[in-house]
Amino acid sequence: MTAANPTRERTTARAAKRPRWSRRNPFPATVLENTLLTAPDSEREVRHLVLDIDGSGLEYEPGDAVNVTPANEPALVAAIVDRLGVPGDTVIADRKGERTLTNALIHGFEITSVSPYLLDHLATARGVREVAELLAGDKADLEQWSRGRDVLDLLNLDATWHPTPEAFLSELRPLTARTYSISSSPSVHRGTLHLTPATVRHRARDDWGDGRDRGGAASTYLADRVEAGDTVGIYLTPNKSFHLPEPDTDIIMVGPGTGIAPFRAFVHERAQDDGNGRNWLFHGARRRDLDFLYSDEMTVLHADGAIDRLDVAFSREQEEKVYVSDLLGSHAEEIYSWLRDGAVLYVCGNADRMARDVDEALTTIIKDQAGLDDESARAEMERLRAAGQYRRDVY
Ligand SMILES: Cc1cc2nc3c(=O)[nH]c(=O)nc-3n(C[C@H](O)[C@H](O)[C@H](O)COP(=O)(O)OP(=O)(O)OC[C@H]3O[C@@H](n4cnc5c(N)ncnc54)[C@H](O)[C@@H]3O)c2cc1C
Ligand SMILES: NC(=O)c1ccc[n+]([C@@H]2O[C@H](COP(=O)([O-])OP(=O)(O)OC[C@H]3O[C@@H](n4cnc5c(N)ncnc54)[C@H](OP(=O)(O)O)[C@@H]3O)[C@@H](O)[C@H]2O)c1
């Protein structure tokens, strides 16, 4: 009898597992639902999308993320085409072959933010002083100046510049996919993948810009240009360091705003398993009636015992702001006891301020509860991180 070739079996297994869908070859997922999660009169706009991935071979776990290949807003594309002063159906040729200028701007290039190449070109080849000074100055000033500006703003800094479409496009960055936490559980929401995108909408400040409404490429694509029945190009990004622990391990989830997305997946998944691990969810919203995401569902899961503890910080329902970091502090003793007994604490959401404030709140909890000094408390935080008891997915 011929012995099986283990090497070959492993290779075949690996090949079978290799993702078929990728950045270059995204899966065209059909949109089954695209609904508003926030109230219509909320200042925040967050949506819930359900995508059909049945039969795609896409396999995800709670904690993984999905990448969406966006298409740019036609009105912004038309304004850029107008500024270039050539017809939108002008055929351009580049590495991708031949396509119209409009098609290239919709599908091929970043136009909702500033391009460093275009900035450089304006400073050096066109001698735009404002840009030259910014590039020579502080990085933070450049970042602040760039926030909210797009490539049309840059074109308009030099009204005398009339580049050919090819010359202009060569100064832009290729359009990239945007990442979203998957908010569904593969064992509960079978054959589908859910995401929870906040729509980025803003306007130029009074002291600059032309009063246009602006929006994020991918989030407005999902909000305004995609409806049930359409397809969206996607591929997965596994996130092993943000997966669930064994079903008997307690978990604490801290997810204000869209940070709740992976935790919706977690709690649905854990409601199905037969483990004894407890689930404690901290969410943050401005107001209960306006932007407490998945509020009905979370309330039912809490009442059913799938979420053992549910604490929500409503930041704008009283004079003083209340954030998830404050709620963690007010439950210091229990948080510490859960962590000491081996709970895994997850943080998801805004990287700038929220993640830092939560980190500080946890350090203070450990310092006070364990009677440590600052340095030892920080060392303990590092130990928790290294042991996989403190996991973050922040953006
Ligand atoms: C791992 C990971 C998970 C993520 N999960 C989620 C998720 O579950 N839900 C979610 O909503 N997002 C999530 N994101 C963020 C998401 O990937 C996008 O960054 C986000 O949707 C914005 O993309 P966009 O294409 O709409 O905006 P872009 O086109 O990338 O933004 C355009 C420009 O808008 C400007 N801008 C943005 N806001 C303002 C403002 N208020 N004022 C002025 N200018 C502004 C900025 O200058 C930015 O460069 C995640 C990111 C990562 C890395
Ligand atoms: N105009 C826009 O398009 C716009 C607006 C907001 C956010 N965004 C972006 O959208 C993305 C998603 O936002 P999101 O939905 O996750 O969050 P979010 O809706 O902006 O915030 C969720 C909750 O977290 C609170 N919060 C603010 N700072 C905090 C902190 N330091 N610690 C703890 N909680 C804090 C908020 O309070 P307060 O808001 O009351 O301070 C709010 O109650 C972020 O990247 C954000 O930058 C875009």
Short mmCIF file of C-alpha atoms and ligand atoms in Angstrom, two decimals:
data_model
loop_
_atom_site.label_atom_id
_atom_site.label_comp_id
_atom_site.label_asym_id
_atom_site.label_seq_id
_atom_site.Cartn_x
_atom_site.Cartn_y
_atom_site.Cartn_z
CA MET A 1 0.00 0.00 0.00
CA THR A 2 1.37 3.39 -0.91
CA ALA A 3 1.61 5.77 2.01
CA ALA A 4 -0.23 9.04 1.63
CA ASN A 5 1.99 12.01 0.88
CA PRO A 6 1.49 14.32 3.90
CA THR A 7 3.30 17.21 2.25
CA ARG A 8 1.04 17.06 -0.75
CA GLU A 9 -2.08 16.78 1.41
CA ARG A 10 -1.01 19.85 3.36
CA THR A 11 -0.36 21.77 0.14
CA THR A 12 -3.76 20.79 -1.26
CA ALA A 13 -5.47 21.77 2.00
CA ARG A 14 -3.68 25.10 1.94
CA ALA A 15 -4.65 25.66 -1.69
CA ALA A 16 -8.28 24.89 -0.90
CA LYS A 17 -8.19 27.36 1.97
CA ARG A 18 -6.45 30.09 -0.01
CA PRO A 19 -8.85 33.00 -0.38
CA ARG A 20 -10.22 33.20 -3.86
CA TRP A 21 -11.51 36.69 -3.35
CA SER A 22 -8.95 39.43 -2.91
CA ARG A 23 -8.14 43.08 -3.42
CA ARG A 24 -7.60 42.42 -7.11
CA ASN A 25 -10.57 40.09 -7.37
CA PRO A 26 -13.31 41.17 -4.91
CA PHE A 27 -16.48 39.10 -4.52
CA PRO A 28 -19.56 40.88 -5.93
CA ALA A 29 -21.86 40.53 -2.90
CA THR A 30 -25.52 41.35 -3.45
CA VAL A 31 -26.97 43.86 -1.00
CA LEU A 32 -29.99 42.32 0.76
CA GLU A 33 -30.68 45.20 3.17
CA ASN A 34 -29.38 48.73 3.57
CA THR A 35 -31.11 50.53 6.43
CA LEU A 36 -30.53 53.52 8.67
CA LEU A 37 -29.68 52.55 12.26
CA THR A 38 -29.67 56.05 13.68
CA ALA A 39 -32.85 58.12 13.96
CA PRO A 40 -33.55 60.37 10.96
CA ASP A 41 -33.06 63.48 13.13
CA SER A 42 -29.76 62.29 14.63
CA GLU A 43 -26.61 64.29 13.78
CA ARG A 44 -24.87 60.95 13.22
CA GLU A 45 -25.72 58.66 10.33
CA VAL A 46 -24.91 54.99 10.79
CA ARG A 47 -26.26 52.26 8.53
CA HIS A 48 -26.78 48.51 8.70
CA LEU A 49 -25.94 46.54 5.57
CA VAL A 50 -26.67 42.87 4.96
CA LEU A 51 -24.69 41.30 2.12
CA ASP A 52 -25.40 37.93 0.53
CA ILE A 53 -22.24 35.79 0.52
CA ASP A 54 -23.97 32.43 0.13
CA GLY A 55 -21.94 30.12 -2.10
CA SER A 56 -19.04 32.58 -2.32
CA GLY A 57 -16.66 30.47 -0.27
CA LEU A 58 -16.03 33.51 1.96
CA GLU A 59 -15.62 32.28 5.53
CA TYR A 60 -15.27 34.65 8.46
CA GLU A 61 -15.20 34.52 12.24
CA PRO A 62 -16.56 37.08 14.70
CA GLY A 63 -13.88 39.76 15.03
CA ASP A 64 -12.84 39.65 11.36
CA ALA A 65 -13.19 42.62 9.02
CA VAL A 66 -14.42 43.07 5.47
CA ASN A 67 -13.00 45.37 2.81
CA VAL A 68 -15.34 47.25 0.51
CA THR A 69 -14.22 48.55 -2.89
CA PRO A 70 -15.96 51.91 -3.24
CA ALA A 71 -17.00 53.98 -6.24
CA ASN A 72 -16.62 57.76 -6.03
CA GLU A 73 -19.51 60.19 -6.09
CA PRO A 74 -20.52 61.11 -9.68
CA ALA A 75 -21.19 64.78 -8.75
CA LEU A 76 -17.63 65.26 -7.44
CA VAL A 77 -16.27 63.44 -10.50
CA ALA A 78 -18.34 65.71 -12.79
CA ALA A 79 -17.02 68.82 -10.99
CA ILE A 80 -13.42 67.64 -11.46
CA VAL A 81 -14.06 66.82 -15.14
CA ASP A 82 -15.57 70.28 -15.55
CA ARG A 83 -12.53 71.89 -13.92
CA LEU A 84 -10.23 69.96 -16.27
CA GLY A 85 -12.25 71.39 -19.17
CA VAL A 86 -12.48 68.22 -21.25
CA PRO A 87 -15.45 65.90 -21.92
CA GLY A 88 -15.96 63.12 -19.37
CA ASP A 89 -15.90 60.54 -22.15
CA THR A 90 -12.36 61.50 -23.14
CA VAL A 91 -10.51 58.20 -23.41
CA ILE A 92 -7.40 57.99 -21.30
CA ALA A 93 -4.75 55.28 -21.36
CA ASP A 94 -2.78 54.11 -18.36
CA ARG A 95 -1.50 50.89 -16.77
CA LYS A 96 -5.10 49.71 -16.49
CA GLY A 97 -5.67 50.05 -20.22
CA GLU A 98 -8.11 52.41 -21.88
CA ARG A 99 -11.15 53.91 -20.16
CA THR A 100 -13.02 57.17 -20.05
CA LEU A 101 -11.91 59.95 -17.74
CA THR A 102 -15.20 59.69 -15.80
CA ASN A 103 -14.80 55.95 -15.34
CA ALA A 104 -11.20 56.36 -14.15
CA LEU A 105 -12.23 59.01 -11.61
CA ILE A 106 -15.17 56.98 -10.32
CA HIS A 107 -13.37 53.66 -9.96
CA GLY A 108 -9.64 54.28 -10.10
CA PHE A 109 -8.44 57.15 -7.94
CA GLU A 110 -8.70 58.74 -4.49
CA ILE A 111 -10.44 62.09 -4.94
CA THR A 112 -12.03 62.71 -1.51
CA SER A 113 -8.77 63.53 0.26
CA VAL A 114 -5.60 65.38 -0.64
CA SER A 115 -2.99 63.62 -2.73
CA PRO A 116 0.60 64.03 -1.52
CA TYR A 117 1.84 63.78 -5.13
CA LEU A 118 -0.52 66.53 -6.23
CA LEU A 119 0.58 68.69 -3.30
CA ASP A 120 4.19 68.15 -4.26
CA HIS A 121 3.47 69.00 -7.88
CA LEU A 122 1.67 72.20 -6.89
CA ALA A 123 4.57 73.24 -4.66
CA THR A 124 7.46 72.41 -6.97
CA ALA A 125 6.24 72.46 -10.59
CA ARG A 126 3.52 75.11 -10.15
CA GLY A 127 5.10 77.24 -7.45
CA VAL A 128 1.96 77.49 -5.27
CA ARG A 129 3.43 79.28 -2.24
CA GLU A 130 0.78 78.24 0.29
CA VAL A 131 1.46 74.58 -0.46
CA ALA A 132 5.24 74.98 -0.59
CA GLU A 133 5.18 76.58 2.88
CA LEU A 134 2.95 73.85 4.25
CA LEU A 135 5.22 71.11 2.92
CA ALA A 136 8.26 72.81 4.40
CA GLY A 137 6.55 73.30 7.76
CA ASP A 138 5.13 71.24 10.60
CA LYS A 139 3.53 67.88 9.75
CA ALA A 140 0.67 68.54 12.18
CA ASP A 141 -0.15 71.83 10.41
CA LEU A 142 -0.24 70.02 7.06
CA GLU A 143 -2.54 67.36 8.51
CA GLN A 144 -4.89 69.97 9.92
CA TRP A 145 -4.89 71.90 6.63
CA SER A 146 -5.57 68.69 4.68
CA ARG A 147 -8.51 67.54 6.81
CA GLY A 148 -11.68 67.99 4.80
CA ARG A 149 -9.94 69.10 1.61
CA ASP A 150 -10.17 67.05 -1.60
CA VAL A 151 -8.43 67.00 -4.97
CA LEU A 152 -10.83 69.57 -6.45
CA ASP A 153 -9.75 72.01 -3.73
CA LEU A 154 -6.15 71.36 -4.73
CA LEU A 155 -6.86 71.92 -8.43
CA ASN A 156 -8.56 75.19 -7.55
CA LEU A 157 -5.48 76.47 -5.69
CA ASP A 158 -3.94 77.16 -9.10
CA ALA A 159 -6.61 78.47 -11.46
CA THR A 160 -4.05 78.88 -14.25
CA TRP A 161 -3.16 75.18 -14.27
CA HIS A 162 -4.93 73.20 -17.01
CA PRO A 163 -3.32 69.77 -16.95
CA THR A 164 -4.17 67.05 -19.46
CA PRO A 165 -6.31 64.31 -17.85
CA GLU A 166 -3.31 61.95 -17.93
CA ALA A 167 -1.02 64.50 -16.26
CA PHE A 168 -3.63 65.13 -13.57
CA LEU A 169 -4.38 61.46 -12.92
CA SER A 170 -0.68 60.68 -12.62
CA GLU A 171 -0.63 62.87 -9.49
CA LEU A 172 -3.43 60.92 -7.75
CA ARG A 173 -3.31 57.84 -5.52
CA PRO A 174 -5.15 54.67 -6.60
CA LEU A 175 -8.56 54.21 -4.96
CA THR A 176 -8.28 51.68 -2.14
CA ALA A 177 -10.85 49.52 -0.37
CA ARG A 178 -12.13 50.61 3.06
CA THR A 179 -12.23 48.22 6.00
CA TYR A 180 -15.31 47.59 8.16
CA SER A 181 -15.73 45.36 11.23
CA ILE A 182 -18.09 42.50 10.44
CA SER A 183 -21.15 42.87 12.66
CA SER A 184 -22.74 39.47 11.99
CA SER A 185 -22.12 36.01 13.38
CA PRO A 186 -21.46 33.34 10.74
CA SER A 187 -23.34 30.70 12.72
CA VAL A 188 -26.41 32.87 13.31
CA HIS A 189 -26.59 35.05 10.20
CA ARG A 190 -25.79 32.19 7.84
CA GLY A 191 -24.82 33.00 4.27
CA THR A 192 -24.71 36.71 5.01
CA LEU A 193 -22.23 39.30 6.18
CA HIS A 194 -23.32 42.48 8.00
CA LEU A 195 -21.54 45.79 8.35
CA THR A 196 -22.17 48.97 10.29
CA PRO A 197 -20.74 51.99 8.48
CA ALA A 198 -20.97 55.55 9.81
CA THR A 199 -21.44 57.99 6.94
CA VAL A 200 -18.74 60.63 6.76
CA ARG A 201 -20.35 63.93 5.71
CA HIS A 202 -18.82 67.34 6.24
CA ARG A 203 -18.54 70.80 4.78
CA ALA A 204 -15.58 73.12 4.23
CA ARG A 205 -15.12 75.65 6.99
CA ASP A 206 -16.07 79.25 6.20
CA ASP A 207 -12.47 80.42 5.88
CA TRP A 208 -11.70 78.14 2.92
CA GLY A 209 -13.38 75.96 0.35
CA ASP A 210 -16.31 76.55 -1.92
CA GLY A 211 -19.27 75.58 0.26
CA ARG A 212 -19.67 72.14 -1.34
CA ASP A 213 -21.00 69.31 0.81
CA ARG A 214 -18.31 66.65 1.05
CA GLY A 215 -18.41 63.01 1.96
CA GLY A 216 -16.21 59.97 2.49
CA ALA A 217 -15.75 57.83 -0.62
CA ALA A 218 -16.82 54.46 0.78
CA SER A 219 -19.28 55.53 3.46
CA THR A 220 -21.32 57.74 1.07
CA TYR A 221 -21.07 55.01 -1.57
CA LEU A 222 -22.71 52.60 0.90
CA ALA A 223 -25.19 55.23 2.10
CA ASP A 224 -26.20 56.96 -1.13
CA ARG A 225 -25.22 54.89 -4.13
CA VAL A 226 -25.96 51.32 -3.17
CA GLU A 227 -29.37 49.78 -2.59
CA ALA A 228 -30.87 46.34 -2.16
CA GLY A 229 -30.23 44.28 -5.29
CA ASP A 230 -26.97 46.07 -6.18
CA THR A 231 -23.62 44.34 -5.77
CA VAL A 232 -20.67 45.54 -3.71
CA GLY A 233 -17.11 44.28 -4.19
CA ILE A 234 -15.71 42.77 -0.98
CA TYR A 235 -12.87 40.66 0.38
CA LEU A 236 -12.01 39.62 3.93
CA THR A 237 -9.29 40.56 6.39
CA PRO A 238 -9.05 37.96 9.15
CA ASN A 239 -8.20 39.44 12.56
CA LYS A 240 -6.96 36.53 14.67
CA SER A 241 -5.94 38.74 17.57
CA PHE A 242 -9.55 39.91 17.92
CA HIS A 243 -11.31 36.54 17.89
CA LEU A 244 -13.41 35.13 20.74
CA PRO A 245 -11.77 33.10 23.52
CA GLU A 246 -13.04 29.70 24.71
CA PRO A 247 -16.80 29.76 25.41
CA ASP A 248 -16.23 29.46 29.19
CA THR A 249 -14.08 32.60 29.37
CA ASP A 250 -15.74 35.85 30.46
CA ILE A 251 -15.50 38.78 28.06
CA ILE A 252 -15.81 42.55 28.53
CA MET A 253 -16.55 44.48 25.32
CA VAL A 254 -16.02 48.24 25.08
CA GLY A 255 -17.48 49.65 21.86
CA PRO A 256 -18.86 53.19 21.66
CA GLY A 257 -20.34 54.32 18.33
CA THR A 258 -19.57 51.97 15.46
CA GLY A 259 -17.18 50.16 17.81
CA ILE A 260 -20.20 48.03 18.71
CA ALA A 261 -20.02 46.26 15.32
CA PRO A 262 -17.79 43.27 16.16
CA PHE A 263 -19.49 42.90 19.55
CA ARG A 264 -22.86 42.40 17.90
CA ALA A 265 -21.18 39.46 16.16
CA PHE A 266 -19.67 38.29 19.48
CA VAL A 267 -22.90 38.31 21.47
CA HIS A 268 -24.89 36.53 18.76
CA GLU A 269 -22.16 33.91 18.45
CA ARG A 270 -21.92 33.40 22.22
CA ALA A 271 -25.73 33.15 22.51
CA GLN A 272 -25.43 30.02 20.33
CA ASP A 273 -22.58 28.24 22.09
CA ASP A 274 -22.99 26.22 25.26
CA GLY A 275 -20.24 27.91 27.26
CA ASN A 276 -20.57 29.53 30.65
CA GLY A 277 -18.53 32.63 29.86
CA ARG A 278 -20.23 35.86 30.88
CA ASN A 279 -20.62 38.76 28.42
CA TRP A 280 -20.40 42.40 29.54
CA LEU A 281 -21.01 45.08 26.91
CA PHE A 282 -20.17 48.78 27.23
CA HIS A 283 -21.55 50.96 24.44
CA GLY A 284 -21.50 54.74 24.00
CA ALA A 285 -23.93 56.96 22.13
CA ARG A 286 -24.90 60.59 22.16
CA ARG A 287 -28.57 60.01 22.97
CA ARG A 288 -30.62 56.91 23.71
CA ASP A 289 -33.35 57.66 21.18
CA LEU A 290 -31.09 58.87 18.39
CA ASP A 291 -27.92 56.82 18.06
CA PHE A 292 -27.84 53.88 20.50
CA LEU A 293 -26.90 51.38 17.77
CA TYR A 294 -28.88 48.11 17.58
CA SER A 295 -30.70 49.24 20.76
CA ASP A 296 -33.75 46.96 20.35
CA GLU A 297 -31.63 43.93 19.56
CA MET A 298 -29.18 44.58 22.41
CA THR A 299 -32.04 45.09 24.85
CA VAL A 300 -33.59 41.74 23.85
CA LEU A 301 -30.22 39.94 24.05
CA HIS A 302 -29.74 41.44 27.50
CA ALA A 303 -33.22 40.42 28.64
CA ASP A 304 -32.58 36.88 27.29
CA GLY A 305 -29.32 36.65 29.23
CA ALA A 306 -27.10 36.49 26.14
CA ILE A 307 -25.61 39.77 27.37
CA ASP A 308 -25.10 39.46 31.12
CA ARG A 309 -24.30 43.12 31.69
CA LEU A 310 -25.17 46.04 29.42
CA ASP A 311 -23.92 49.54 30.24
CA VAL A 312 -24.44 52.44 27.86
CA ALA A 313 -22.85 55.89 28.23
CA PHE A 314 -25.10 58.59 26.79
CA SER A 315 -22.76 61.51 26.26
CA ARG A 316 -25.28 64.26 25.55
CA GLU A 317 -28.24 63.56 27.79
CA GLN A 318 -26.92 65.65 30.64
CA GLU A 319 -24.78 68.72 31.18
CA GLU A 320 -21.55 66.81 31.75
CA LYS A 321 -20.33 64.33 29.11
CA VAL A 322 -20.43 60.70 30.16
CA TYR A 323 -18.24 58.31 28.18
CA VAL A 324 -17.59 54.56 28.29
CA SER A 325 -14.32 55.32 30.07
CA ASP A 326 -16.34 56.93 32.91
CA LEU A 327 -18.59 53.87 33.16
CA LEU A 328 -15.56 51.58 33.37
CA GLY A 329 -14.31 53.71 36.27
CA SER A 330 -17.62 53.47 38.10
CA HIS A 331 -17.44 49.66 37.91
CA ALA A 332 -13.76 49.50 38.83
CA GLU A 333 -14.01 46.78 41.45
CA GLU A 334 -15.97 44.37 39.26
CA ILE A 335 -13.89 45.05 36.14
CA TYR A 336 -10.76 44.28 38.12
CA SER A 337 -12.27 41.14 39.55
CA TRP A 338 -13.37 39.91 36.10
CA LEU A 339 -9.85 40.56 34.71
CA ARG A 340 -8.19 38.89 37.69
CA ASP A 341 -10.36 35.83 37.05
CA GLY A 342 -9.18 35.67 33.44
CA ALA A 343 -11.73 37.74 31.48
CA VAL A 344 -10.68 39.07 28.06
CA LEU A 345 -11.33 42.79 27.56
CA TYR A 346 -11.90 44.04 23.99
CA VAL A 347 -11.94 47.65 22.81
CA CYS A 348 -13.20 48.69 19.37
CA GLY A 349 -13.89 52.07 17.77
CA ASN A 350 -12.31 55.50 17.50
CA ALA A 351 -8.53 55.34 17.81
CA ASP A 352 -7.82 59.01 18.45
CA ARG A 353 -9.34 59.82 21.80
CA MET A 354 -11.61 56.98 22.85
CA ALA A 355 -8.99 54.22 22.82
CA ARG A 356 -6.54 56.40 24.73
CA ASP A 357 -9.13 57.39 27.35
CA VAL A 358 -10.23 53.78 27.83
CA ASP A 359 -6.59 52.73 28.18
CA GLU A 360 -6.10 55.39 30.87
CA ALA A 361 -9.30 54.37 32.69
CA LEU A 362 -8.14 50.73 32.75
CA THR A 363 -4.69 51.69 34.00
CA THR A 364 -6.30 53.70 36.81
CA ILE A 365 -8.58 50.77 37.70
CA ILE A 366 -5.61 48.42 37.97
CA LYS A 367 -3.55 50.96 39.88
CA ASP A 368 -6.30 51.65 42.44
CA GLN A 369 -7.68 48.13 42.81
CA ALA A 370 -4.31 46.36 43.00
CA GLY A 371 -2.67 49.15 45.01
CA LEU A 372 0.09 49.67 42.43
CA ASP A 373 2.08 52.73 41.44
CA ASP A 374 1.84 54.18 37.89
CA GLU A 375 4.75 52.23 36.51
CA SER A 376 3.60 48.86 37.91
CA ALA A 377 0.04 49.49 36.70
CA ARG A 378 1.34 50.14 33.19
CA ALA A 379 3.47 47.01 33.39
CA GLU A 380 0.36 45.05 34.39
CA MET A 381 -1.49 46.48 31.39
CA GLU A 382 1.36 45.27 29.18
CA ARG A 383 1.15 41.85 30.80
CA LEU A 384 -2.59 41.69 30.11
CA ARG A 385 -1.96 42.72 26.52
CA ALA A 386 0.76 40.11 26.04
CA ALA A 387 -1.44 37.43 27.66
CA GLY A 388 -4.26 38.22 25.21
CA GLN A 389 -6.52 39.56 27.96
CA TYR A 390 -6.55 43.11 26.56
CA ARG A 391 -7.28 43.31 22.84
CA ARG A 392 -7.93 46.35 20.71
CA ASP A 393 -9.24 46.95 17.20
CA VAL A 394 -9.27 50.72 16.83
CA TYR A 395 -9.37 52.95 13.76
C1 LIG B 1 -10.06 47.63 11.17
C2 LIG B 1 -11.03 48.73 10.81
C3 LIG B 1 -12.38 48.57 11.08
C4 LIG B 1 -13.27 49.59 10.78
N1 LIG B 1 -14.59 49.40 11.06
C5 LIG B 1 -15.47 50.39 10.81
C6 LIG B 1 -16.86 50.22 11.12
O1 LIG B 1 -17.30 49.16 11.60
N2 LIG B 1 -17.69 51.25 10.85
C7 LIG B 1 -17.23 52.45 10.32
O2 LIG B 1 -18.03 53.35 10.11
N3 LIG B 1 -15.93 52.61 10.01
C8 LIG B 1 -15.06 51.62 10.22
N4 LIG B 1 -13.74 51.80 9.87
C9 LIG B 1 -13.35 53.06 9.19
C10 LIG B 1 -13.54 52.90 7.65
O3 LIG B 1 -12.57 52.00 7.15
C11 LIG B 1 -13.38 54.21 6.87
O4 LIG B 1 -12.18 54.81 7.23
C12 LIG B 1 -14.52 55.19 7.06
O5 LIG B 1 -15.75 54.61 6.67
C13 LIG B 1 -14.29 56.45 6.21
O6 LIG B 1 -14.07 56.06 4.88
P1 LIG B 1 -14.64 56.93 3.67
O7 LIG B 1 -14.15 56.32 2.42
O8 LIG B 1 -16.10 57.13 3.81
O9 LIG B 1 -13.97 58.33 3.90
P2 LIG B 1 -12.68 58.88 3.12
O10 LIG B 1 -13.01 59.12 1.70
O11 LIG B 1 -11.54 57.97 3.40
O12 LIG B 1 -12.49 60.24 3.89
C14 LIG B 1 -12.26 61.40 3.19
C15 LIG B 1 -11.72 62.51 4.05
O13 LIG B 1 -12.77 63.04 4.83
C16 LIG B 1 -12.16 63.86 5.81
N5 LIG B 1 -13.05 63.88 6.96
C17 LIG B 1 -13.60 62.85 7.59
N6 LIG B 1 -14.40 63.27 8.58
C18 LIG B 1 -14.34 64.60 8.54
C19 LIG B 1 -14.93 65.62 9.31
N7 LIG B 1 -15.77 65.34 10.31
N8 LIG B 1 -14.63 66.91 9.00
C20 LIG B 1 -13.79 67.21 8.00
N9 LIG B 1 -13.22 66.28 7.25
C21 LIG B 1 -13.47 65.00 7.52
C22 LIG B 1 -10.79 63.35 6.05
O14 LIG B 1 -9.90 64.36 5.66
C23 LIG B 1 -10.68 62.15 5.09
O15 LIG B 1 -9.41 62.12 4.55
C24 LIG B 1 -12.82 50.80 10.18
C25 LIG B 1 -11.46 50.95 9.88
C26 LIG B 1 -10.58 49.94 10.19
C27 LIG B 1 -9.13 50.14 9.87
N1 LIG B 2 -19.02 64.39 10.40
C1 LIG B 2 -18.70 63.15 10.34
O1 LIG B 2 -18.77 62.63 9.30
C2 LIG B 2 -18.26 62.41 11.58
C3 LIG B 2 -18.75 62.80 12.82
C4 LIG B 2 -18.37 62.07 13.93
C5 LIG B 2 -17.49 61.00 13.80
N2 LIG B 2 -17.01 60.69 12.59
C6 LIG B 2 -16.08 59.59 12.42
O2 LIG B 2 -16.82 58.42 12.26
C7 LIG B 2 -16.14 57.35 12.85
C8 LIG B 2 -17.08 56.54 13.65
O3 LIG B 2 -17.51 57.27 14.74
P1 LIG B 2 -18.22 56.43 15.84
O4 LIG B 2 -19.60 56.12 15.37
O5 LIG B 2 -17.34 55.31 16.21
O6 LIG B 2 -18.24 57.34 17.09
P2 LIG B 2 -19.15 58.60 17.42
O7 LIG B 2 -20.54 58.43 16.96
O8 LIG B 2 -18.41 59.80 16.94
O9 LIG B 2 -19.12 58.56 19.02
C9 LIG B 2 -19.82 57.57 19.79
C10 LIG B 2 -19.89 58.00 21.22
O10 LIG B 2 -18.58 58.05 21.78
C11 LIG B 2 -18.43 59.30 22.45
N3 LIG B 2 -17.03 59.70 22.60
C12 LIG B 2 -16.40 60.79 22.08
N4 LIG B 2 -15.14 60.86 22.55
C13 LIG B 2 -14.99 59.82 23.40
C14 LIG B 2 -13.91 59.39 24.22
N5 LIG B 2 -12.75 60.04 24.23
N6 LIG B 2 -14.08 58.29 24.96
C15 LIG B 2 -15.23 57.62 24.94
N7 LIG B 2 -16.30 57.99 24.22
C16 LIG B 2 -16.17 59.09 23.43
C17 LIG B 2 -19.27 60.24 21.66
O11 LIG B 2 -19.56 61.39 22.45
P3 LIG B 2 -19.63 62.90 21.92
O12 LIG B 2 -19.80 62.86 20.43
O13 LIG B 2 -20.84 63.47 22.61
O14 LIG B 2 -18.37 63.57 22.35
C18 LIG B 2 -20.48 59.41 21.39
O15 LIG B 2 -21.34 59.41 22.48
C19 LIG B 2 -14.99 57.90 13.66
O16 LIG B 2 -13.80 57.56 13.00
C20 LIG B 2 -15.22 59.39 13.65
O17 LIG B 2 -14.01 60.12 13.53
C21 LIG B 2 -17.40 61.35 11.47
#
